[in-house]
Amino acid sequence: MAKRKIALIGVGKIAIDQHLPVIDASDDFELAATVSTRGIGHRDVPVFRTAAELYEAMPEVNLVSVCTPPSVRHAIVREALAAGKDVMMEKPPTTTISEIEDLIAYAKRLDRVLFQTWHSQYNAAVERTKAILAEEGVKSVRIDWRESVRKWHPGQDWVWEAGGFGVCDPGINAMSIFSKIMPFPVFVGASRLTFPANRQSPVDVEVSFKSGQPHQPDMSAGFNWLEESGEIWTVHVVTGTGTDLKLEGGGRRLKINGETVLEHGDEEYAGIYDRFADLLDAHESDVDMAPFKLIADMFLLGARENGPDFNW
Ligand code: NAP
């Protein structure tokens, strides 16, 4: 079968680190064009300054992958859907719940495929953990998600704007694992957000969760963006039967009672493109709202603290 032609909108860090290499290696997709406000291309494909120019010049390209910051995603995805495209979106989806709900309804109305990616979910160790928790239940969960904003978002001032998510930009990856593996719904109980005094989004978040379970498992998470010792992306669960599970490396390593039982390389972005191909075959959308709702609730319930200024 001929490969599907896809265009990338927004050629920034994640497009260059992940989307372009994964599309280059894909059996399902081939890059047909880029849309880049700065005119960034890839190999010899055409580059357009706006999506409208792409849609006019290359109507045969039916798929787009949107890799911009979330603040501009609603308008870009709406325009793509209106032009008859099937759409894959980077995380976080949009800046507000009402925007993503609008996109879901609009895609449905136009009978287009809309895929909200959550890359951290595409790990075999995450799947294995979900299966174990479905069997054994949950006694406690502690999530620690610490990384360096200077390493992962170098110079990206949009992350510090209102609607830029701050440390909840990586924190939503943790929530995408958490909501996927839990065998029952979880809710934000309380949260504390620490903002650099000169910025509009948080650098540190501490949150506790609750559930409708009669035994009320002890569940909490901490996100921090000033960790310079390397990434700490860990989900630690004690199951209802006392098994000690540690998902480390953002979901790539599973330890059971201290022993590594599963470890694999980076398969996340290959996984989301495989999933997109399956959704296109089935002509189905997939928008899992749970991670975004948890993050939104952290802001709604968040007690605010001011911390030191942040400067690059
Ligand atoms: P980035 O380096 O700032 O790239 C975003 C790109 O989007 C820009 O380079 C720009 O590309 C385009 N763009 C279009 N409109 C823009 C606007 N109004 N403001 C700024 N840029 C605009 O950001 P990124 O790290 O790639 O993140 C993009 C998305 O991927 C975010 O939602 C982020 O959460 C997600 N993500 C990032 C990482 C990571 O490691 N950084 C990992 C996973 C997911 P052109 O100049 O080509 O138009």
CSV table of C-alpha atoms and ligand atoms in Angstrom, one decimal:
chain,number,residue,atom,x,y,z
A,1,MET,CA,0.0,0.0,0.0
A,2,ALA,CA,1.2,3.5,-0.8
A,3,LYS,CA,2.3,5.5,2.2
A,4,ARG,CA,0.0,8.1,3.5
A,5,LYS,CA,1.0,11.7,2.9
A,6,ILE,CA,1.2,13.8,6.0
A,7,ALA,CA,2.2,17.4,6.7
A,8,LEU,CA,3.8,18.7,9.9
A,9,ILE,CA,2.6,22.0,11.3
A,10,GLY,CA,5.2,23.7,13.6
A,11,VAL,CA,8.8,22.6,13.2
A,12,GLY,CA,10.2,23.1,16.7
A,13,LYS,CA,12.0,20.9,19.3
A,14,ILE,CA,9.6,18.0,19.4
A,15,ALA,CA,9.0,17.9,15.6
A,16,ILE,CA,12.8,17.8,15.1
A,17,ASP,CA,13.6,15.4,18.0
A,18,GLN,CA,10.7,12.9,17.4
A,19,HIS,CA,8.1,13.5,14.6
A,20,LEU,CA,10.5,13.9,11.7
A,21,PRO,CA,12.7,10.9,12.4
A,22,VAL,CA,9.7,8.7,13.2
A,23,ILE,CA,7.9,9.7,9.9
A,24,ASP,CA,11.2,9.2,8.0
A,25,ALA,CA,11.3,5.6,9.3
A,26,SER,CA,7.6,4.9,9.0
A,27,ASP,CA,6.1,2.2,6.8
A,28,ASP,CA,2.7,4.0,7.0
A,29,PHE,CA,3.5,7.7,6.5
A,30,GLU,CA,5.6,9.9,4.3
A,31,LEU,CA,6.3,13.5,4.9
A,32,ALA,CA,4.7,15.6,2.2
A,33,ALA,CA,5.3,19.2,3.5
A,34,THR,CA,6.0,21.3,6.5
A,35,VAL,CA,4.2,24.4,7.6
A,36,SER,CA,6.6,26.7,9.5
A,37,THR,CA,6.3,30.3,10.4
A,38,ARG,CA,10.1,30.5,10.3
A,39,GLY,CA,10.3,28.6,7.0
A,40,ILE,CA,11.9,25.4,8.5
A,41,GLY,CA,11.8,22.5,6.1
A,42,HIS,CA,13.0,18.9,6.1
A,43,ARG,CA,14.9,17.2,3.3
A,44,ASP,CA,13.4,18.4,0.0
A,45,VAL,CA,9.7,18.6,0.9
A,46,PRO,CA,7.8,21.9,0.2
A,47,VAL,CA,7.7,24.4,3.1
A,48,PHE,CA,4.7,26.7,3.6
A,49,ARG,CA,4.4,29.7,5.9
A,50,THR,CA,0.7,29.0,6.6
A,51,ALA,CA,-1.5,26.0,6.6
A,52,ALA,CA,-3.9,27.8,4.2
A,53,GLU,CA,-1.1,27.9,1.6
A,54,LEU,CA,-0.5,24.2,2.1
A,55,TYR,CA,-4.2,23.3,1.7
A,56,GLU,CA,-4.4,25.4,-1.4
A,57,ALA,CA,-1.2,24.1,-3.1
A,58,MET,CA,-1.4,20.4,-2.1
A,59,PRO,CA,-5.0,19.3,-1.7
A,60,GLU,CA,-3.9,15.7,-1.9
A,61,VAL,CA,-2.3,15.9,1.5
A,62,ASN,CA,-5.2,14.7,3.8
A,63,LEU,CA,-3.3,14.4,7.1
A,64,VAL,CA,-1.7,16.9,9.4
A,65,SER,CA,0.3,16.5,12.6
A,66,VAL,CA,0.2,19.6,14.8
A,67,CYS,CA,3.3,20.2,16.8
A,68,THR,CA,2.9,23.9,17.8
A,69,PRO,CA,2.5,25.1,21.4
A,70,PRO,CA,-1.1,24.5,22.7
A,71,SER,CA,-2.1,28.2,22.6
A,72,VAL,CA,-2.5,28.2,18.8
A,73,ARG,CA,-3.7,24.6,18.4
A,74,HIS,CA,-7.5,25.2,18.6
A,75,ALA,CA,-7.4,27.6,15.6
A,76,ILE,CA,-5.0,25.5,13.6
A,77,VAL,CA,-6.9,22.2,14.2
A,78,ARG,CA,-10.2,23.9,13.4
A,79,GLU,CA,-8.8,25.2,10.1
A,80,ALA,CA,-7.4,21.7,9.3
A,81,LEU,CA,-10.7,20.0,10.0
A,82,ALA,CA,-12.6,22.6,8.0
A,83,ALA,CA,-10.2,21.9,5.1
A,84,GLY,CA,-11.2,18.2,5.3
A,85,LYS,CA,-8.0,16.9,7.0
A,86,ASP,CA,-7.6,14.2,9.6
A,87,VAL,CA,-5.6,15.5,12.5
A,88,MET,CA,-3.1,14.3,15.0
A,89,MET,CA,-2.3,16.7,17.9
A,90,GLU,CA,0.7,17.0,20.3
A,91,LYS,CA,0.0,17.3,24.0
A,92,PRO,CA,-1.3,19.3,25.9
A,93,PRO,CA,-4.3,19.5,23.6
A,94,THR,CA,-5.4,23.1,23.9
A,95,THR,CA,-5.2,25.7,26.6
A,96,THR,CA,-8.8,25.2,27.8
A,97,ILE,CA,-11.2,22.3,28.2
A,98,SER,CA,-13.9,24.1,26.1
A,99,GLU,CA,-11.5,24.4,23.2
A,100,ILE,CA,-10.8,20.7,23.0
A,101,GLU,CA,-14.5,19.9,23.5
A,102,ASP,CA,-15.2,22.2,20.5
A,103,LEU,CA,-12.6,20.3,18.4
A,104,ILE,CA,-14.1,16.9,19.3
A,105,ALA,CA,-17.6,18.1,18.4
A,106,TYR,CA,-16.4,19.8,15.2
A,107,ALA,CA,-14.4,16.7,14.0
A,108,LYS,CA,-17.5,14.6,14.7
A,109,ARG,CA,-19.7,16.9,12.8
A,110,LEU,CA,-17.4,16.9,9.8
A,111,ASP,CA,-16.8,13.2,10.1
A,112,ARG,CA,-13.0,13.6,10.4
A,113,VAL,CA,-10.5,11.7,12.5
A,114,LEU,CA,-9.1,13.6,15.5
A,115,PHE,CA,-6.3,12.0,17.5
A,116,GLN,CA,-5.1,13.4,20.7
A,117,THR,CA,-1.7,11.9,21.4
A,118,TRP,CA,-0.4,11.1,24.9
A,119,HIS,CA,3.1,9.8,24.0
A,120,SER,CA,3.9,8.5,27.5
A,121,GLN,CA,1.1,6.0,27.3
A,122,TYR,CA,2.9,4.2,24.5
A,123,ASN,CA,5.2,2.1,26.6
A,124,ALA,CA,5.0,-1.7,27.2
A,125,ALA,CA,5.8,-1.2,30.8
A,126,VAL,CA,2.8,1.1,31.3
A,127,GLU,CA,0.6,-1.5,29.7
A,128,ARG,CA,2.0,-4.2,32.1
A,129,THR,CA,1.4,-2.0,35.1
A,130,LYS,CA,-2.2,-1.4,34.1
A,131,ALA,CA,-2.8,-5.1,33.8
A,132,ILE,CA,-1.3,-5.7,37.3
A,133,LEU,CA,-3.3,-3.0,38.9
A,134,ALA,CA,-6.5,-4.3,37.3
A,135,GLU,CA,-5.8,-7.7,39.1
A,136,GLU,CA,-4.3,-6.5,42.4
A,137,GLY,CA,-5.9,-3.1,43.1
A,138,VAL,CA,-4.1,0.0,44.5
A,139,LYS,CA,-3.0,0.8,48.1
A,140,SER,CA,-0.9,3.9,47.4
A,141,VAL,CA,0.6,5.9,44.5
A,142,ARG,CA,3.4,8.4,44.6
A,143,ILE,CA,4.4,10.2,41.4
A,144,ASP,CA,7.6,12.2,41.1
A,145,TRP,CA,8.1,14.1,37.8
A,146,ARG,CA,11.2,16.3,37.9
A,147,GLU,CA,13.2,17.6,35.0
A,148,SER,CA,15.1,20.6,33.8
A,149,VAL,CA,13.1,23.2,31.8
A,150,ARG,CA,16.4,24.5,30.5
A,151,LYS,CA,17.1,21.1,28.9
A,152,TRP,CA,13.6,20.2,27.6
A,153,HIS,CA,12.2,23.7,26.7
A,154,PRO,CA,15.3,25.8,26.0
A,155,GLY,CA,14.4,29.4,25.6
A,156,GLN,CA,10.7,28.6,25.0
A,157,ASP,CA,9.1,31.6,26.7
A,158,TRP,CA,5.6,30.3,25.8
A,159,VAL,CA,5.8,27.7,28.5
A,160,TRP,CA,5.9,30.5,31.1
A,161,GLU,CA,2.9,32.4,29.8
A,162,ALA,CA,-0.7,32.1,31.2
A,163,GLY,CA,-2.0,29.0,29.3
A,164,GLY,CA,1.6,27.8,28.8
A,165,PHE,CA,1.1,25.1,31.5
A,166,GLY,CA,4.5,25.6,33.2
A,167,VAL,CA,5.7,22.4,34.8
A,168,CYS,CA,2.3,20.9,34.1
A,169,ASP,CA,3.5,20.6,30.5
A,170,PRO,CA,5.6,17.6,31.5
A,171,GLY,CA,3.3,16.9,34.4
A,172,ILE,CA,0.5,16.1,32.0
A,173,ASN,CA,2.6,13.2,30.7
A,174,ALA,CA,2.6,11.8,34.3
A,175,MET,CA,-1.1,12.2,34.4
A,176,SER,CA,-1.5,10.4,31.1
A,177,ILE,CA,0.2,7.4,32.6
A,178,PHE,CA,-1.6,7.7,36.0
A,179,SER,CA,-5.1,7.9,34.4
A,180,LYS,CA,-4.3,5.0,32.1
A,181,ILE,CA,-3.0,2.6,34.7
A,182,MET,CA,-5.6,3.3,37.5
A,183,PRO,CA,-8.4,0.7,37.7
A,184,PHE,CA,-10.8,3.4,39.0
A,185,PRO,CA,-11.4,7.1,38.4
A,186,VAL,CA,-9.2,9.5,40.3
A,187,PHE,CA,-9.8,13.2,41.2
A,188,VAL,CA,-7.7,16.1,42.4
A,189,GLY,CA,-8.2,16.5,46.1
A,190,ALA,CA,-5.9,19.5,46.7
A,191,SER,CA,-3.0,21.2,45.0
A,192,ARG,CA,-0.3,23.8,45.6
A,193,LEU,CA,1.3,25.6,42.7
A,194,THR,CA,4.5,27.6,43.1
A,195,PHE,CA,5.0,30.3,40.5
A,196,PRO,CA,8.3,32.1,39.8
A,197,ALA,CA,7.4,35.7,40.9
A,198,ASN,CA,8.2,37.0,37.4
A,199,ARG,CA,6.3,34.3,35.5
A,200,GLN,CA,2.6,33.3,34.8
A,201,SER,CA,2.8,29.5,35.1
A,202,PRO,CA,4.0,27.2,37.8
A,203,VAL,CA,7.5,25.8,38.3
A,204,ASP,CA,6.6,23.3,41.0
A,205,VAL,CA,3.3,21.5,41.8
A,206,GLU,CA,2.4,19.3,44.7
A,207,VAL,CA,-1.0,17.5,44.4
A,208,SER,CA,-3.0,14.9,46.3
A,209,PHE,CA,-5.7,12.8,44.7
A,210,LYS,CA,-8.8,11.1,46.0
A,211,SER,CA,-11.1,8.5,44.6
A,212,GLY,CA,-14.6,7.0,45.1
A,213,GLN,CA,-13.0,3.9,46.6
A,214,PRO,CA,-14.1,2.9,50.1
A,215,HIS,CA,-10.5,2.3,51.2
A,216,GLN,CA,-9.2,5.8,50.0
A,217,PRO,CA,-5.7,4.9,48.7
A,218,ASP,CA,-3.0,7.4,49.5
A,219,MET,CA,-2.2,9.1,46.2
A,220,SER,CA,0.0,12.1,45.4
A,221,ALA,CA,2.3,13.7,42.8
A,222,GLY,CA,5.0,16.3,42.7
A,223,PHE,CA,6.2,18.0,39.5
A,224,ASN,CA,9.4,20.2,39.5
A,225,TRP,CA,11.1,22.0,36.6
A,226,LEU,CA,14.4,22.9,38.2
A,227,GLU,CA,15.9,19.4,38.5
A,228,GLU,CA,19.4,19.5,37.0
A,229,SER,CA,20.6,16.1,38.1
A,230,GLY,CA,18.8,14.3,35.2
A,231,GLU,CA,15.2,13.2,34.8
A,232,ILE,CA,13.2,11.7,37.6
A,233,TRP,CA,10.0,10.4,36.0
A,234,THR,CA,8.8,7.8,38.4
A,235,VAL,CA,5.4,6.3,39.3
A,236,HIS,CA,5.6,4.2,42.5
A,237,VAL,CA,2.6,2.1,43.3
A,238,VAL,CA,1.9,-0.3,46.2
A,239,THR,CA,-0.8,-2.7,45.0
A,240,GLY,CA,-3.8,-3.8,47.1
A,241,THR,CA,-2.0,-7.1,47.7
A,242,GLY,CA,1.3,-5.4,48.7
A,243,THR,CA,3.4,-5.7,45.5
A,244,ASP,CA,5.8,-2.8,45.2
A,245,LEU,CA,5.8,-1.5,41.6
A,246,LYS,CA,8.0,1.2,40.2
A,247,LEU,CA,7.6,2.6,36.7
A,248,GLU,CA,10.8,4.5,36.0
A,249,GLY,CA,12.2,6.5,33.0
A,250,GLY,CA,8.9,7.9,32.1
A,251,GLY,CA,7.3,4.5,31.7
A,252,ARG,CA,10.2,2.6,30.0
A,253,ARG,CA,11.3,0.4,33.0
A,254,LEU,CA,9.1,-1.6,35.4
A,255,LYS,CA,10.5,-2.8,38.7
A,256,ILE,CA,8.5,-5.3,40.8
A,257,ASN,CA,9.7,-5.6,44.4
A,258,GLY,CA,13.0,-4.0,43.4
A,259,GLU,CA,13.7,-6.3,40.4
A,260,THR,CA,13.6,-4.9,36.9
A,261,VAL,CA,11.1,-7.1,35.0
A,262,LEU,CA,10.7,-5.0,31.9
A,263,GLU,CA,12.9,-2.4,30.2
A,264,HIS,CA,12.7,-1.1,26.7
A,265,GLY,CA,14.0,1.8,24.5
A,266,ASP,CA,12.1,4.8,23.2
A,267,GLU,CA,9.0,3.5,21.4
A,268,GLU,CA,6.6,6.3,22.2
A,269,TYR,CA,6.4,8.3,19.0
A,270,ALA,CA,6.6,5.2,16.8
A,271,GLY,CA,3.6,4.0,18.9
A,272,ILE,CA,1.6,7.1,18.4
A,273,TYR,CA,2.1,7.1,14.6
A,274,ASP,CA,1.1,3.3,14.5
A,275,ARG,CA,-2.0,4.3,16.5
A,276,PHE,CA,-2.8,7.1,14.1
A,277,ALA,CA,-2.6,4.6,11.2
A,278,ASP,CA,-5.0,2.3,12.9
A,279,LEU,CA,-7.4,5.1,13.6
A,280,LEU,CA,-7.3,6.2,10.0
A,281,ASP,CA,-8.0,2.6,8.9
A,282,ALA,CA,-11.0,2.4,11.2
A,283,HIS,CA,-12.0,6.0,10.5
A,284,GLU,CA,-12.3,6.6,14.3
A,285,SER,CA,-11.2,9.5,16.6
A,286,ASP,CA,-9.4,9.0,19.9
A,287,VAL,CA,-9.4,11.9,22.4
A,288,ASP,CA,-8.7,10.8,26.0
A,289,MET,CA,-9.6,13.8,28.1
A,290,ALA,CA,-8.6,12.4,31.5
A,291,PRO,CA,-5.0,13.7,31.7
A,292,PHE,CA,-6.1,17.2,30.7
A,293,LYS,CA,-9.0,17.3,33.2
A,294,LEU,CA,-6.7,16.3,36.0
A,295,ILE,CA,-4.3,19.1,35.1
A,296,ALA,CA,-7.1,21.6,34.7
A,297,ASP,CA,-8.4,20.7,38.2
A,298,MET,CA,-5.0,21.3,39.7
A,299,PHE,CA,-5.3,24.9,38.5
A,300,LEU,CA,-8.9,25.2,39.6
A,301,LEU,CA,-8.1,23.9,43.1
A,302,GLY,CA,-4.5,25.3,43.3
A,303,ALA,CA,-3.3,27.3,46.2
A,304,ARG,CA,-0.7,29.8,44.9
A,305,GLU,CA,2.7,30.4,46.2
A,306,ASN,CA,5.4,32.7,44.8
A,307,GLY,CA,8.9,31.5,44.4
A,308,PRO,CA,12.1,33.1,43.2
A,309,ASP,CA,12.2,34.7,39.7
A,310,PHE,CA,13.0,32.3,36.8
A,311,ASN,CA,15.5,33.5,34.2
A,312,TRP,CA,17.0,31.4,31.5
B,1,NAP,P1,8.9,24.7,20.3
B,1,NAP,O1,10.3,24.2,20.2
B,1,NAP,O2,8.7,26.1,20.9
B,1,NAP,O3,8.2,24.5,18.9
B,1,NAP,C1,6.9,24.9,18.6
B,1,NAP,C2,6.9,25.3,17.2
B,1,NAP,O4,5.6,25.7,16.8
B,1,NAP,C3,7.7,26.6,16.9
B,1,NAP,O5,9.1,26.3,16.7
B,1,NAP,C4,7.0,27.2,15.7
B,1,NAP,O6,7.6,26.5,14.6
B,1,NAP,C5,5.6,26.7,15.8
B,1,NAP,N1,4.7,27.8,16.2
B,1,NAP,C6,3.6,28.1,15.6
B,1,NAP,N2,2.9,29.1,16.2
B,1,NAP,C7,3.6,29.4,17.2
B,1,NAP,C8,3.4,30.4,18.2
B,1,NAP,N3,2.4,31.2,18.3
B,1,NAP,N4,4.4,30.4,19.2
B,1,NAP,C9,5.4,29.6,19.2
B,1,NAP,N5,5.6,28.7,18.2
B,1,NAP,C10,4.7,28.6,17.3
B,1,NAP,O7,8.0,23.7,21.3
B,1,NAP,P2,8.2,22.1,21.4
B,1,NAP,O8,9.0,21.8,22.6
B,1,NAP,O9,8.4,21.5,20.1
B,1,NAP,O10,6.7,21.8,21.9
B,1,NAP,C11,5.6,21.8,21.0
B,1,NAP,C12,4.5,20.9,21.6
B,1,NAP,O11,5.1,19.6,21.7
B,1,NAP,C13,4.1,21.4,22.9
B,1,NAP,O12,2.7,21.2,23.1
B,1,NAP,C14,4.8,20.5,23.9
B,1,NAP,O13,4.2,20.3,25.1
B,1,NAP,C15,4.9,19.2,23.1
B,1,NAP,N6,6.0,18.3,23.5
B,1,NAP,C16,7.3,18.9,23.7
B,1,NAP,C17,8.3,18.0,24.1
B,1,NAP,C18,9.7,18.5,24.4
B,1,NAP,O14,10.6,17.7,24.7
B,1,NAP,N7,10.0,19.8,24.2
B,1,NAP,C19,8.1,16.7,24.3
B,1,NAP,C20,6.8,16.2,24.0
B,1,NAP,C21,5.8,17.0,23.6
B,1,NAP,P3,7.8,27.2,13.2
B,1,NAP,O15,8.8,28.2,13.4
B,1,NAP,O16,8.2,26.0,12.4
B,1,NAP,O17,6.4,27.7,12.8
